[in-house]
Short mmCIF file of C-alpha atoms (C1' of nucleotides) in Angstrom, two decimals:
data_model
loop_
_atom_site.label_atom_id
_atom_site.label_comp_id
_atom_site.label_asym_id
_atom_site.label_seq_id
_atom_site.Cartn_x
_atom_site.Cartn_y
_atom_site.Cartn_z
CA MET M 953 -0.34 3.61 -2.33
CA THR M 954 -0.74 5.07 -5.77
CA ASP M 955 3.00 5.15 -6.32
CA THR M 956 3.24 1.48 -5.39
CA LEU M 957 0.83 0.69 -8.17
CA GLN M 958 2.94 2.53 -10.72
CA ARG M 959 6.06 0.44 -10.15
CA LYS M 960 6.86 -2.49 -12.34
CA PRO M 961 5.19 -5.48 -10.77
CA VAL M 962 7.65 -7.91 -9.22
CA SER M 963 6.26 -10.98 -10.84
CA GLN M 964 6.08 -9.62 -14.36
CA VAL M 965 7.94 -12.24 -16.36
CA ALA M 966 8.26 -12.34 -20.14
CA ASN M 967 8.06 -15.58 -22.08
CA SER M 968 11.46 -14.81 -23.63
CA ASP M 969 12.95 -15.51 -20.17
CA CYS M 970 13.10 -19.12 -21.38
CA PHE M 971 16.14 -18.12 -23.38
CA THR M 972 19.66 -17.55 -22.13
CA GLU M 973 21.18 -14.11 -22.58
CA GLU M 974 23.35 -15.37 -25.45
CA SER M 975 20.49 -17.01 -27.30
CA LEU M 976 18.32 -13.94 -26.99
CA THR M 977 21.18 -11.87 -28.35
CA LYS M 978 21.46 -14.18 -31.35
CA LEU M 979 17.76 -13.80 -31.96
CA LYS M 980 17.99 -10.04 -31.63
CA GLU M 981 20.73 -9.95 -34.25
CA ILE M 982 18.42 -11.30 -36.94
CA MET M 983 15.51 -9.00 -36.06
CA TYR M 984 14.62 -5.83 -37.85
CA GLU M 985 12.88 -3.26 -35.74
CA MET M 986 9.52 -1.71 -36.50
CA ARG M 987 7.12 0.53 -34.66
CA ALA M 988 3.37 0.00 -34.58
CA GLU M 989 0.72 2.36 -33.29
CA ALA M 990 -2.08 1.27 -31.00
CA GLY M 991 -5.07 0.25 -33.07
CA ASN M 992 -3.04 -1.13 -35.98
CA HIS M 993 -2.73 -4.79 -36.83
CA LEU M 994 0.49 -6.74 -37.09
CA PHE M 995 -1.28 -9.36 -39.14
CA TRP M 996 -4.82 -10.45 -40.01
CA GLU M 997 -6.17 -13.93 -40.30
CA GLY M 998 -5.40 -15.12 -43.80
CA ASP M 999 -2.06 -13.27 -43.97
CA ALA M 1000 1.05 -15.38 -44.55
CA ALA M 1001 2.43 -16.79 -41.30
CA ASP M 1002 6.17 -16.66 -41.77
CA LYS M 1003 7.48 -14.33 -39.07
CA LEU M 1004 8.17 -14.25 -35.36
CA TYR M 1005 7.68 -11.09 -33.36
CA PHE M 1006 9.58 -9.93 -30.31
CA LEU M 1007 7.75 -7.25 -28.36
CA LYS M 1008 10.50 -4.84 -27.24
CA ARG M 1009 7.89 -2.57 -25.77
CA GLY M 1010 4.13 -2.36 -25.91
CA GLN M 1011 1.19 -4.74 -26.06
CA VAL M 1012 -0.30 -6.98 -28.74
CA LYS M 1013 -3.48 -9.05 -28.50
CA ILE M 1014 -4.11 -12.16 -30.54
CA THR M 1015 -7.82 -12.28 -31.32
CA LYS M 1016 -10.42 -14.04 -33.39
CA ALA M 1017 -13.63 -12.41 -34.60
CA SER M 1018 -16.78 -14.43 -35.24
CA ASP M 1019 -19.28 -13.72 -38.00
CA GLU M 1020 -21.68 -12.23 -35.47
CA GLY M 1021 -19.15 -9.57 -34.54
CA LYS M 1022 -18.02 -11.12 -31.29
CA SER M 1023 -14.33 -11.05 -30.50
CA PHE M 1024 -12.31 -13.64 -28.61
CA ILE M 1025 -8.95 -12.74 -27.07
CA LEU M 1026 -6.64 -15.75 -27.25
CA TYR M 1027 -3.45 -14.13 -25.91
CA VAL M 1028 -2.21 -10.81 -24.60
CA TYR M 1029 1.51 -10.24 -25.16
CA ASN M 1030 3.57 -7.64 -23.32
CA THR M 1031 7.07 -6.20 -23.25
CA GLY M 1032 9.65 -8.97 -23.61
CA ASP M 1033 7.28 -11.55 -25.10
CA LEU M 1034 8.03 -13.50 -28.24
CA PHE M 1035 5.18 -14.75 -30.43
CA GLY M 1036 4.23 -15.83 -33.94
CA GLN M 1037 3.94 -18.93 -36.07
CA VAL M 1038 6.53 -21.20 -37.60
CA ASP M 1039 4.63 -23.56 -39.80
CA PRO M 1040 5.69 -26.38 -42.04
CA PHE M 1041 3.69 -25.22 -45.04
CA GLN M 1042 4.85 -22.66 -47.54
CA ASN M 1043 1.34 -21.37 -47.99
CA SER M 1044 0.58 -21.24 -44.29
CA VAL M 1045 -1.67 -18.42 -43.14
CA HIS M 1046 -2.68 -17.03 -39.76
CA SER M 1047 -5.91 -18.17 -38.14
CA PHE M 1048 -6.00 -15.18 -35.79
CA ASN M 1049 -5.52 -11.43 -35.81
CA ALA M 1050 -2.70 -9.59 -34.04
CA GLU M 1051 -3.98 -6.26 -32.81
CA VAL M 1052 -1.54 -3.70 -31.43
CA THR M 1053 -3.20 -2.33 -28.29
CA GLU M 1054 -0.40 -0.05 -27.10
CA ASN M 1055 2.16 1.83 -29.16
CA SER M 1056 4.83 -0.79 -29.62
CA ILE M 1057 8.38 -1.40 -30.73
CA ILE M 1058 8.63 -4.79 -32.33
CA GLY M 1059 11.54 -6.91 -33.52
CA VAL M 1060 10.56 -8.99 -36.55
CA ILE M 1061 12.25 -12.28 -37.36
CA GLN M 1062 11.83 -13.84 -40.79
CA GLN M 1063 11.19 -17.57 -40.72
CA LYS M 1064 14.06 -18.22 -43.16
CA ASP M 1065 16.53 -16.33 -40.96
CA LEU M 1066 15.32 -18.20 -37.90
CA GLU M 1067 15.76 -21.54 -39.65
CA VAL M 1068 19.36 -20.71 -40.54
CA LEU M 1069 20.04 -19.69 -36.95
CA LEU M 1070 18.51 -22.84 -35.51
CA TRP M 1071 20.43 -24.91 -37.99
CA GLN M 1072 23.70 -23.36 -36.90
CA HIS M 1073 23.19 -23.26 -33.15
CA GLY M 1074 22.14 -26.47 -31.51
CA ASP M 1075 21.83 -24.87 -28.09
CA LEU M 1076 19.47 -22.24 -29.43
CA ALA M 1077 17.45 -24.93 -31.20
CA VAL M 1078 16.99 -26.78 -27.94
CA GLU M 1079 15.96 -23.62 -26.09
CA PHE M 1080 13.64 -22.66 -28.89
CA MET M 1081 11.99 -26.04 -28.76
CA LYS M 1082 11.41 -25.62 -25.04
CA TRP M 1083 9.92 -22.19 -25.57
CA MET M 1084 7.54 -23.63 -28.13
CA GLY M 1085 6.60 -26.42 -25.76
CA LEU M 1086 5.88 -23.93 -23.02
CA MET M 1087 3.66 -21.83 -25.29
CA HIS M 1088 1.78 -24.91 -26.38
CA ARG M 1089 1.19 -26.00 -22.82
CA MET M 1090 -0.06 -22.55 -21.93
CA THR M 1091 -2.63 -22.89 -24.70
CA GLN M 1092 -3.61 -26.37 -23.56
CA THR M 1093 -4.10 -25.44 -19.92
CA LYS M 1094 -6.07 -22.35 -20.86
CA PHE M 1095 -8.20 -24.49 -23.15
CA ARG M 1096 -8.91 -26.85 -20.25
CA ASP M 1097 -9.71 -24.02 -17.84
CA LEU M 1098 -12.08 -22.33 -20.25
CA MET M 1099 -13.86 -25.53 -21.29
CA MET M 1100 -14.21 -27.51 -18.10
CA PHE M 1101 -15.25 -25.26 -15.23
CA GLY M 1102 -18.04 -23.09 -16.58
CA LYS M 1103 -17.86 -19.32 -16.89
CA PRO M 1104 -17.04 -18.75 -13.21
CA GLY M 1105 -14.14 -21.19 -13.54
CA ALA M 1106 -12.94 -19.48 -16.69
CA LEU M 1107 -13.04 -16.11 -14.94
CA CYS M 1108 -11.19 -17.37 -11.86
CA SER M 1109 -8.53 -19.00 -14.04
CA THR M 1110 -8.14 -15.75 -15.95
CA LEU M 1111 -7.81 -13.76 -12.73
CA ILE M 1112 -5.08 -16.15 -11.56
CA ARG M 1113 -3.29 -15.80 -14.89
CA LEU M 1114 -3.58 -12.03 -14.61
CA CYS M 1115 -2.00 -12.23 -11.15
CA ASN M 1116 0.86 -14.29 -12.62
CA THR M 1117 1.36 -11.84 -15.46
CA TYR M 1118 0.67 -8.43 -13.89
CA GLY M 1119 0.41 -9.19 -10.19
CA LYS M 1120 2.17 -7.21 -7.48
CA ASN M 1121 2.15 -8.60 -3.96
CA HIS M 1122 0.85 -6.18 -1.38
CA GLY M 1123 0.83 -7.96 1.92
CA SER M 1124 -1.32 -11.02 1.42
CA GLU M 1125 -3.20 -9.30 -1.40
CA ILE M 1126 -2.23 -9.23 -5.06
CA VAL M 1127 -2.85 -6.12 -7.11
CA ILE M 1128 -3.37 -6.73 -10.81
CA THR M 1129 -1.43 -3.73 -12.13
CA LYS M 1130 -3.28 -3.57 -15.39
CA LYS M 1131 -6.59 -1.85 -16.03
CA LEU M 1132 -9.12 -4.16 -17.57
CA THR M 1133 -12.69 -3.50 -18.61
CA ASN M 1134 -15.45 -6.01 -18.06
CA SER M 1135 -15.72 -6.35 -21.84
CA GLU M 1136 -12.05 -7.26 -22.15
CA LEU M 1137 -12.38 -9.92 -19.47
CA ALA M 1138 -15.51 -11.18 -21.20
CA ASP M 1139 -13.67 -11.53 -24.52
CA MET M 1140 -10.90 -13.45 -22.78
CA ILE M 1141 -13.27 -16.11 -21.50
CA GLY M 1142 -15.91 -16.16 -24.22
CA ALA M 1143 -18.64 -14.70 -22.03
CA THR M 1144 -20.68 -11.51 -22.15
CA ARG M 1145 -19.83 -8.28 -20.39
CA GLU M 1146 -22.98 -8.62 -18.29
CA SER M 1147 -22.04 -12.10 -17.10
CA VAL M 1148 -18.56 -10.92 -16.14
CA ASN M 1149 -20.04 -7.96 -14.32
CA ARG M 1150 -22.33 -10.19 -12.29
CA MET M 1151 -19.58 -12.69 -11.51
CA LEU M 1152 -17.17 -9.96 -10.42
CA GLY M 1153 -19.98 -8.56 -8.27
CA ASP M 1154 -20.40 -11.95 -6.61
CA LEU M 1155 -16.65 -12.21 -5.96
CA LYS M 1156 -16.57 -8.70 -4.47
CA ARG M 1157 -19.53 -9.44 -2.23
CA ALA M 1158 -17.84 -12.64 -1.04
CA ASN M 1159 -14.70 -10.63 -0.30
CA ILE M 1160 -12.59 -12.65 -2.74
CA ILE M 1161 -11.56 -9.61 -4.74
CA ALA M 1162 -11.86 -5.83 -4.38
CA MET M 1163 -11.32 -2.76 -6.54
CA GLU M 1164 -8.67 -0.16 -5.68
CA ASN M 1165 -8.35 2.83 -8.06
CA ASN M 1166 -9.99 0.68 -10.72
CA TYR M 1167 -7.39 -2.04 -10.32
CA ILE M 1168 -8.54 -5.50 -9.36
CA VAL M 1169 -7.09 -6.70 -6.05
CA VAL M 1170 -7.20 -10.41 -5.31
CA LYS M 1171 -7.72 -10.98 -1.59
CA ASP M 1172 -8.37 -14.71 -1.57
CA LEU M 1173 -6.31 -16.50 -4.21
CA PRO M 1174 -6.99 -20.00 -2.77
CA TYR M 1175 -10.70 -19.46 -3.37
CA LEU M 1176 -10.04 -18.66 -7.06
CA ARG M 1177 -7.77 -21.69 -7.30
CA ASP M 1178 -10.45 -23.91 -5.88
CA ILE M 1179 -13.10 -22.83 -8.39
CA CYS M 1180 -11.00 -23.71 -11.44
CA GLN M 1181 -9.28 -26.72 -9.84
CA CYS M 1182 -5.94 -24.99 -10.26
CA GLU M 1183 -3.02 -27.29 -9.60
CA ASN M 1184 -0.57 -24.52 -8.93
CA CYS M 1185 1.34 -24.94 -12.16
CA PRO M 1186 4.52 -22.95 -12.84
CA VAL M 1187 3.97 -19.21 -12.99
CA ASP M 1188 5.71 -19.07 -16.37
CA MET M 1189 3.13 -21.37 -17.87
CA CYS M 1190 -0.01 -20.14 -16.22
CA ARG M 1191 -0.24 -16.77 -17.91
CA ILE M 1192 -2.60 -14.75 -20.06
CA MET D 1469 -19.44 -51.99 -49.50
CA THR D 1470 -18.29 -53.56 -46.28
CA ASP D 1471 -14.90 -54.39 -47.74
CA THR D 1472 -14.47 -50.78 -48.85
CA LEU D 1473 -14.90 -49.73 -45.26
CA GLN D 1474 -12.18 -52.07 -44.10
CA ARG D 1475 -9.47 -50.58 -46.33
CA LYS D 1476 -7.09 -47.99 -44.99
CA PRO D 1477 -8.73 -44.65 -45.60
CA VAL D 1478 -7.02 -42.64 -48.32
CA SER D 1479 -6.74 -39.48 -46.31
CA GLN D 1480 -5.35 -41.02 -43.16
CA VAL D 1481 -2.26 -38.94 -42.54
CA ALA D 1482 -0.05 -39.16 -39.47
CA ASN D 1483 1.43 -36.08 -37.88
CA SER D 1484 4.92 -37.59 -38.28
CA ASP D 1485 4.49 -36.99 -42.03
CA CYS D 1486 5.95 -33.54 -41.26
CA PHE D 1487 9.33 -35.23 -41.10
CA THR D 1488 11.49 -36.40 -43.94
CA GLU D 1489 12.32 -40.07 -44.18
CA GLU D 1490 15.87 -39.43 -42.92
CA SER D 1491 14.75 -37.38 -39.93
CA LEU D 1492 12.18 -39.94 -38.90
CA THR D 1493 14.88 -42.60 -39.13
CA LYS D 1494 17.10 -40.56 -36.83
CA LEU D 1495 14.26 -40.25 -34.36
CA LYS D 1496 13.55 -43.97 -34.56
CA GLU D 1497 17.18 -44.72 -33.75
CA ILE D 1498 16.90 -43.11 -30.33
CA MET D 1499 13.58 -44.75 -29.46
CA TYR D 1500 13.14 -47.77 -27.29
CA GLU D 1501 10.11 -49.87 -28.04
CA MET D 1502 7.39 -50.77 -25.60
CA ARG D 1503 4.01 -52.39 -25.79
CA ALA D 1504 0.94 -51.17 -23.99
CA GLU D 1505 -2.40 -52.88 -23.58
CA ALA D 1506 -5.71 -51.13 -24.16
CA GLY D 1507 -6.93 -49.68 -20.88
CA ASN D 1508 -3.47 -48.88 -19.52
CA HIS D 1509 -2.07 -45.41 -19.12
CA LEU D 1510 1.13 -44.12 -20.69
CA PHE D 1511 1.22 -41.33 -18.15
CA TRP D 1512 -1.04 -39.65 -15.61
CA GLU D 1513 -1.35 -36.00 -14.83
CA GLY D 1514 1.33 -35.17 -12.33
CA ASP D 1515 3.85 -37.61 -13.83
CA ALA D 1516 7.14 -36.17 -15.04
CA ALA D 1517 6.89 -34.87 -18.61
CA ASP D 1518 10.21 -35.77 -20.16
CA LYS D 1519 9.47 -38.14 -23.00
CA LEU D 1520 8.12 -38.15 -26.52
CA TYR D 1521 6.06 -41.03 -27.81
CA PHE D 1522 5.85 -42.37 -31.34
CA LEU D 1523 2.81 -44.54 -31.92
CA LYS D 1524 4.03 -47.35 -34.17
CA ARG D 1525 0.65 -48.99 -33.98
CA GLY D 1526 -2.45 -48.48 -31.88
CA GLN D 1527 -4.36 -45.60 -30.36
CA VAL D 1528 -3.79 -43.27 -27.42
CA LYS D 1529 -6.16 -40.63 -26.09
CA ILE D 1530 -5.03 -37.57 -24.18
CA THR D 1531 -7.69 -36.79 -21.60
CA LYS D 1532 -8.48 -34.67 -18.59
CA ALA D 1533 -10.84 -35.71 -15.81
CA SER D 1534 -12.73 -33.16 -13.75
CA ASP D 1535 -13.52 -33.51 -10.07
CA GLU D 1536 -17.13 -34.39 -10.90
CA GLY D 1537 -15.99 -37.44 -12.84
CA LYS D 1538 -16.44 -35.99 -16.31
CA SER D 1539 -13.77 -36.71 -18.88
CA PHE D 1540 -12.60 -34.45 -21.66
CA ILE D 1541 -10.75 -35.88 -24.67
CA LEU D 1542 -8.15 -33.39 -25.86
CA TYR D 1543 -6.47 -35.49 -28.56
CA VAL D 1544 -6.76 -38.91 -30.16
CA TYR D 1545 -3.49 -40.22 -31.58
CA ASN D 1546 -3.23 -43.05 -34.08
CA THR D 1547 -0.62 -45.12 -35.88
CA GLY D 1548 2.23 -42.93 -37.06
CA ASP D 1549 1.54 -40.04 -34.69
CA LEU D 1550 4.17 -38.46 -32.49
CA PHE D 1551 3.17 -36.80 -29.21
CA GLY D 1552 4.40 -35.76 -25.79
CA GLN D 1553 5.86 -32.79 -23.96
CA VAL D 1554 9.25 -31.16 -24.12
CA ASP D 1555 9.28 -28.60 -21.40
CA PRO D 1556 11.87 -26.17 -20.19
CA PHE D 1557 11.54 -27.08 -16.52
CA GLN D 1558 13.31 -29.96 -14.85
CA ASN D 1559 10.34 -30.55 -12.59
CA SER D 1560 7.76 -30.33 -15.35
CA VAL D 1561 4.74 -32.59 -15.02
CA HIS D 1562 1.88 -33.60 -17.28
CA SER D 1563 -1.44 -31.76 -17.06
CA PHE D 1564 -3.30 -34.53 -18.85
CA ASN D 1565 -3.62 -38.30 -18.90
CA ALA D 1566 -2.54 -40.55 -21.77
CA GLU D 1567 -4.90 -43.51 -22.00
CA VAL D 1568 -4.07 -46.40 -24.30
CA THR D 1569 -7.34 -47.24 -26.06
CA GLU D 1570 -6.07 -49.96 -28.42
CA ASN D 1571 -3.22 -52.40 -27.88
CA SER D 1572 -0.26 -50.36 -28.99
CA ILE D 1573 3.40 -50.52 -29.93
CA ILE D 1574 5.09 -47.34 -28.86
CA GLY D 1575 8.54 -45.88 -29.45
CA VAL D 1576 9.69 -43.85 -26.47
CA ILE D 1577 12.16 -40.98 -26.83
CA GLN D 1578 13.90 -39.55 -23.76
CA GLN D 1579 14.04 -35.78 -23.68
CA LYS D 1580 17.82 -35.85 -23.13
CA ASP D 1581 18.38 -38.05 -26.18
CA LEU D 1582 16.17 -35.80 -28.27
CA GLU D 1583 18.09 -32.74 -27.18
CA VAL D 1584 21.38 -34.28 -28.24
CA LEU D 1585 19.92 -35.22 -31.60
CA LEU D 1586 18.49 -31.74 -32.22
CA TRP D 1587 21.78 -30.21 -31.18
CA GLN D 1588 23.64 -32.31 -33.73
CA HIS D 1589 21.26 -32.12 -36.66
CA GLY D 1590 20.15 -28.66 -37.71
CA ASP D 1591 17.80 -29.98 -40.38
CA LEU D 1592 16.03 -32.18 -37.86
CA ALA D 1593 15.78 -29.25 -35.44
CA VAL D 1594 14.06 -27.16 -38.10
CA GLU D 1595 11.64 -29.95 -38.97
CA PHE D 1596 10.98 -30.61 -35.32
CA MET D 1597 10.19 -26.97 -34.76
CA LYS D 1598 7.70 -27.06 -37.62
CA TRP D 1599 6.07 -30.16 -36.22
CA MET D 1600 5.69 -28.42 -32.85
CA GLY D 1601 4.23 -25.37 -34.55
CA LEU D 1602 1.73 -27.52 -36.38
CA MET D 1603 0.63 -29.29 -33.20
CA HIS D 1604 0.23 -25.96 -31.43
CA ARG D 1605 -1.87 -24.58 -34.22
CA MET D 1606 -4.05 -27.66 -34.15
CA THR D 1607 -4.70 -27.00 -30.47
CA GLN D 1608 -5.43 -23.33 -31.11
CA THR D 1609 -7.89 -23.95 -33.92
CA LYS D 1610 -9.65 -26.65 -31.93
CA PHE D 1611 -9.83 -24.27 -28.98
CA ARG D 1612 -11.46 -21.67 -31.21
CA ASP D 1613 -13.93 -24.13 -32.72
CA LEU D 1614 -14.99 -25.48 -29.35
CA MET D 1615 -15.32 -22.07 -27.71
CA MET D 1616 -16.88 -19.87 -30.35
CA PHE D 1617 -19.68 -21.69 -32.14
CA GLY D 1618 -21.73 -23.39 -29.45
CA LYS D 1619 -22.12 -27.14 -29.09
CA PRO D 1620 -23.46 -27.63 -32.64
CA GLY D 1621 -20.40 -25.78 -33.96
CA ALA D 1622 -18.10 -27.88 -31.81
CA LEU D 1623 -19.73 -31.06 -33.11
CA CYS D 1624 -19.54 -29.98 -36.76
CA SER D 1625 -15.89 -29.03 -36.33
CA THR D 1626 -15.21 -32.41 -34.76
CA LEU D 1627 -16.98 -34.23 -37.60
CA ILE D 1628 -14.84 -32.33 -40.11
CA ARG D 1629 -11.68 -33.23 -38.17
CA LEU D 1630 -12.82 -36.85 -38.08
CA CYS D 1631 -13.22 -36.73 -41.87
CA ASN D 1632 -9.69 -35.35 -42.19
CA THR D 1633 -8.31 -38.04 -39.90
CA TYR D 1634 -10.34 -41.13 -40.73
CA GLY D 1635 -12.32 -40.10 -43.80
CA LYS D 1636 -12.61 -42.20 -46.93
CA ASN D 1637 -14.17 -40.60 -50.00
CA HIS D 1638 -17.05 -42.57 -51.42
CA GLY D 1639 -18.39 -40.60 -54.31
CA SER D 1640 -19.35 -37.21 -52.93
CA GLU D 1641 -19.81 -38.73 -49.48
CA ILE D 1642 -17.14 -39.21 -46.83
CA VAL D 1643 -17.22 -42.29 -44.64
CA ILE D 1644 -15.63 -41.82 -41.22
CA THR D 1645 -13.92 -45.21 -40.96
CA LYS D 1646 -13.82 -45.23 -37.21
CA LYS D 1647 -16.59 -46.33 -34.88
CA LEU D 1648 -17.47 -43.69 -32.35
CA THR D 1649 -20.04 -43.72 -29.58
CA ASN D 1650 -22.15 -40.70 -28.75
CA SER D 1651 -20.36 -40.56 -25.41
CA GLU D 1652 -16.95 -40.39 -27.05
CA LEU D 1653 -18.07 -37.55 -29.29
CA ALA D 1654 -19.56 -35.83 -26.25
CA ASP D 1655 -16.25 -36.04 -24.38
CA MET D 1656 -14.45 -34.57 -27.38
CA ILE D 1657 -16.59 -31.45 -27.38
CA GLY D 1658 -17.38 -31.06 -23.70
CA ALA D 1659 -21.06 -31.85 -24.08
CA THR D 1660 -23.35 -34.61 -22.81
CA ARG D 1661 -24.16 -37.81 -24.60
CA GLU D 1662 -27.80 -36.75 -24.80
CA SER D 1663 -26.97 -33.44 -26.46
CA VAL D 1664 -24.77 -35.18 -29.02
CA ASN D 1665 -27.51 -37.70 -29.69
CA ARG D 1666 -30.03 -34.94 -30.35
CA MET D 1667 -27.65 -32.94 -32.53
CA LEU D 1668 -26.73 -36.01 -34.60
CA GLY D 1669 -30.45 -36.72 -34.95
CA ASP D 1670 -30.99 -33.21 -36.29
CA LEU D 1671 -28.14 -33.62 -38.78
CA LYS D 1672 -29.52 -36.98 -39.94
CA ARG D 1673 -33.01 -35.54 -40.38
CA ALA D 1674 -31.56 -32.64 -42.39
CA ASN D 1675 -29.72 -35.18 -44.56
CA ILE D 1676 -26.30 -33.75 -43.64
CA ILE D 1677 -25.02 -37.05 -42.33
CA ALA D 1678 -26.19 -40.66 -42.30
CA MET D 1679 -25.24 -43.91 -40.60
CA GLU D 1680 -23.98 -46.92 -42.60
CA ASN D 1681 -23.07 -50.05 -40.62
CA ASN D 1682 -22.67 -47.81 -37.59
CA TYR D 1683 -20.15 -45.62 -39.36
CA ILE D 1684 -20.94 -41.93 -39.75
CA VAL D 1685 -21.17 -40.83 -43.38
CA VAL D 1686 -20.93 -37.13 -44.13
CA LYS D 1687 -23.16 -36.24 -47.06
CA ASP D 1688 -22.98 -32.45 -46.91
CA LEU D 1689 -19.55 -31.26 -45.78
CA PRO D 1690 -20.16 -27.62 -46.83
CA TYR D 1691 -23.05 -27.47 -44.36
CA LEU D 1692 -20.78 -28.63 -41.52
CA ARG D 1693 -18.15 -26.09 -42.61
CA ASP D 1694 -20.70 -23.33 -42.55
CA ILE D 1695 -21.83 -24.04 -38.98
CA CYS D 1696 -18.35 -23.77 -37.50
CA GLN D 1697 -17.14 -21.07 -39.90
CA CYS D 1698 -14.46 -23.44 -41.17
CA GLU D 1699 -11.94 -21.72 -43.38
CA ASN D 1700 -10.78 -24.88 -45.08
CA CYS D 1701 -7.44 -25.00 -43.33
CA PRO D 1702 -4.82 -27.60 -44.29
CA VAL D 1703 -5.95 -31.17 -43.71
CA ASP D 1704 -2.78 -31.86 -41.73
CA MET D 1705 -3.71 -29.20 -39.21
CA CYS D 1706 -7.43 -29.71 -38.93
CA ARG D 1707 -7.42 -33.08 -37.19
CA ILE D 1708 -8.67 -34.73 -34.06
"C1'" DT S 853 -21.40 23.73 -18.23
"C1'" DT S 854 -23.42 20.86 -21.08
"C1'" DT S 855 -23.05 17.13 -24.08
"C1'" DG S 856 -21.26 12.99 -25.69
"C1'" DT S 857 -19.08 8.59 -24.97
"C1'" DG S 858 -17.53 4.50 -22.92
"C1'" DA S 859 -17.99 1.85 -18.95
"C1'" DT S 860 -20.59 -0.26 -15.08
"C1'" DG S 861 -24.58 -2.26 -12.74
"C1'" DT S 862 -28.93 -4.66 -12.70
"C1'" DG S 863 -33.63 -6.47 -13.64
"C1'" DA S 864 -36.60 -9.32 -16.92
"C1'" DT S 865 -36.73 -12.62 -20.41
"C1'" DT S 866 -35.09 -16.12 -23.52
"C1'" DT S 867 -32.11 -19.72 -25.01
"C1'" DA S 868 -28.91 -23.42 -24.95
"C1'" DC S 869 -27.65 -27.13 -22.77
"C1'" DA S 870 -27.47 -30.25 -18.75
"C1'" DT S 871 -29.85 -33.33 -15.93
"C1'" DC S 872 -33.04 -36.88 -14.86
"C1'" DA S 873 -35.72 -40.67 -16.07
"C1'" DC S 874 -36.82 -44.46 -18.64
"C1'" DA S 875 -37.86 -47.29 -22.90
"C1'" DC S 876 -35.69 -49.58 -26.52
"C1'" DT S 877 -31.99 -51.81 -29.31
"C1'" DT S 878 -27.70 -54.40 -30.16
"C1'" DC S 879 -24.74 -57.53 -29.38
"C1'" DC S 880 -21.84 -60.14 -26.41
"C1'" DT S 881 -21.24 -64.07 -23.36
"C1'" DT S 882 -21.53 -68.55 -21.01
"C1'" DA F 1363 -31.22 -69.10 -26.01
"C1'" DA F 1364 -31.37 -66.12 -22.11
"C1'" DG F 1365 -29.44 -62.54 -19.56
"C1'" DG F 1366 -26.80 -58.66 -19.12
"C1'" DA F 1367 -24.10 -54.79 -20.50
"C1'" DA F 1368 -23.36 -51.04 -23.40
"C1'" DG F 1369 -25.24 -48.01 -26.39
"C1'" DT F 1370 -29.17 -45.21 -28.47
"C1'" DG F 1371 -33.31 -42.30 -28.50
"C1'" DT F 1372 -36.39 -39.07 -26.42
"C1'" DG F 1373 -39.54 -36.63 -23.31
"C1'" DA F 1374 -39.78 -33.50 -19.04
"C1'" DT F 1375 -37.54 -30.38 -16.24
"C1'" DG F 1376 -33.86 -27.49 -14.33
"C1'" DT F 1377 -30.25 -24.11 -14.71
"C1'" DA F 1378 -26.37 -21.33 -16.48
"C1'" DA F 1379 -25.60 -17.86 -19.31
"C1'" DA F 1380 -27.02 -14.88 -23.21
"C1'" DT F 1381 -29.90 -11.32 -24.61
"C1'" DC F 1382 -32.47 -7.23 -24.19
"C1'" DA F 1383 -33.35 -3.06 -22.11
"C1'" DC F 1384 -32.29 0.62 -19.25
"C1'" DA F 1385 -30.33 3.46 -15.43
"C1'" DT F 1386 -26.25 5.28 -13.68
"C1'" DC F 1387 -21.51 6.85 -13.51
"C1'" DA F 1388 -16.93 8.89 -14.95
"C1'" DC F 1389 -14.76 11.85 -17.59
"C1'" DA F 1390 -13.23 14.12 -21.79
"C1'" DA F 1391 -14.41 17.38 -25.39
"C1'" DA F 1392 -17.05 21.26 -27.30
#
DNA sequence: TTTGTGATGTGATTTACATCACACTTCCTT
DNA sequence: AAGGAAGTGTGATGTAAATCACATCACAAA
């Protein structure tokens, strides 16, 4: 049982899977590698937004802090994910913070280098455009899920996205192979820790989810889908 | 006074302004023109997402309806705006509805034609990528504003975006040269008509806004900025 | 082994916002 | 000019979720 949990989850898919092998190689050729320790920041809001980041290994969260000290987690990126901004303005700055939450190895792409590459390789440009479209749609659907179905809907949507990102099938159950605190979940849906705790309690009591070695196990995915009116969108889009 | 209101607002900027004249011409060459009457739909959720739309004249709203009959307005596009999906999946479908809200003339671009064009023209590909980045950032910042600062914050953010989209300076005041009902505003921020009515009443009483010929006039923009912790981002990004 | 620290679980209370209900205004139409 | 439809304004009430305030638990460090 425990050893099953340690294995790489079958469904773990990186957003860079949009790219063909060749395109990803081209991108890798213009990266320079850096290492970042957990707790550091890749960028802060207000910093110039002129780089893309390829997470070779590790984890980075994109967050926003409010004046009252609350934190909102917009995205969680993992090994193999590509992220960052490519904006039309010279003086463009980030609106969010990028917090390194696990020791990471990161490939950095300068906007100028990327532009040259896209200019030269039409096929890469087309793939890149599709990757951007996918990322945008992920934001839009998350936006919808978090705005339209109350806090329980937001939580259920987030649990589904966690299944799509970290889920490992285990019979009819799905183990979310990623430890998450109630506070983390709360920051992902803009709720309080207490609310998340109560909602998770409700779901456990209704036998929708369970805990196994502190991992969340989803036992009734259709129930979660029903709460947030999930339309069963592609796994690659419906992620954290 | 009335005639001032009729003139095209100075700050009305279309999102296609990201493109150079030449690039926009290239895009226009692969469009086919269609007309759509107010009340019709350009696409419904579930329809194939394989086209871009250029609004030559008119207005289109991107909306999402919930099971309980509530409607959420994600975007409002106007003359000169480009919108649509370019997704990596063959079987990709829309998650939202596109409702034509004014009689419109629309240029339609097929995804395949766009791909060929981007392949051939590196400069257009780079501009297109920047346009996509800008649209994504607009979604992200709206997401943040609507999630983090309560309904009053969401309303203030929306009023600021309306100023950036339809605003006409009039001394130190900004006239939003677009008639909006309380219900429309409510659907833009995921609130009820009654809540919007009360919040607008509060703002009027505090002399932050006023009504002139049924147009909203913003008298104290800094106050609105303060409520939603607006960081004065570029006007091109902070739009409806 | 105790002490500290971060996380969970839960009750009581408050707050923000939705819902319901209805009066009033505007303006469109035939 | 009358009637109706769409929009506005506002009280009363209900409810979801935040806030506050602790108790408990797990586990690492001194």
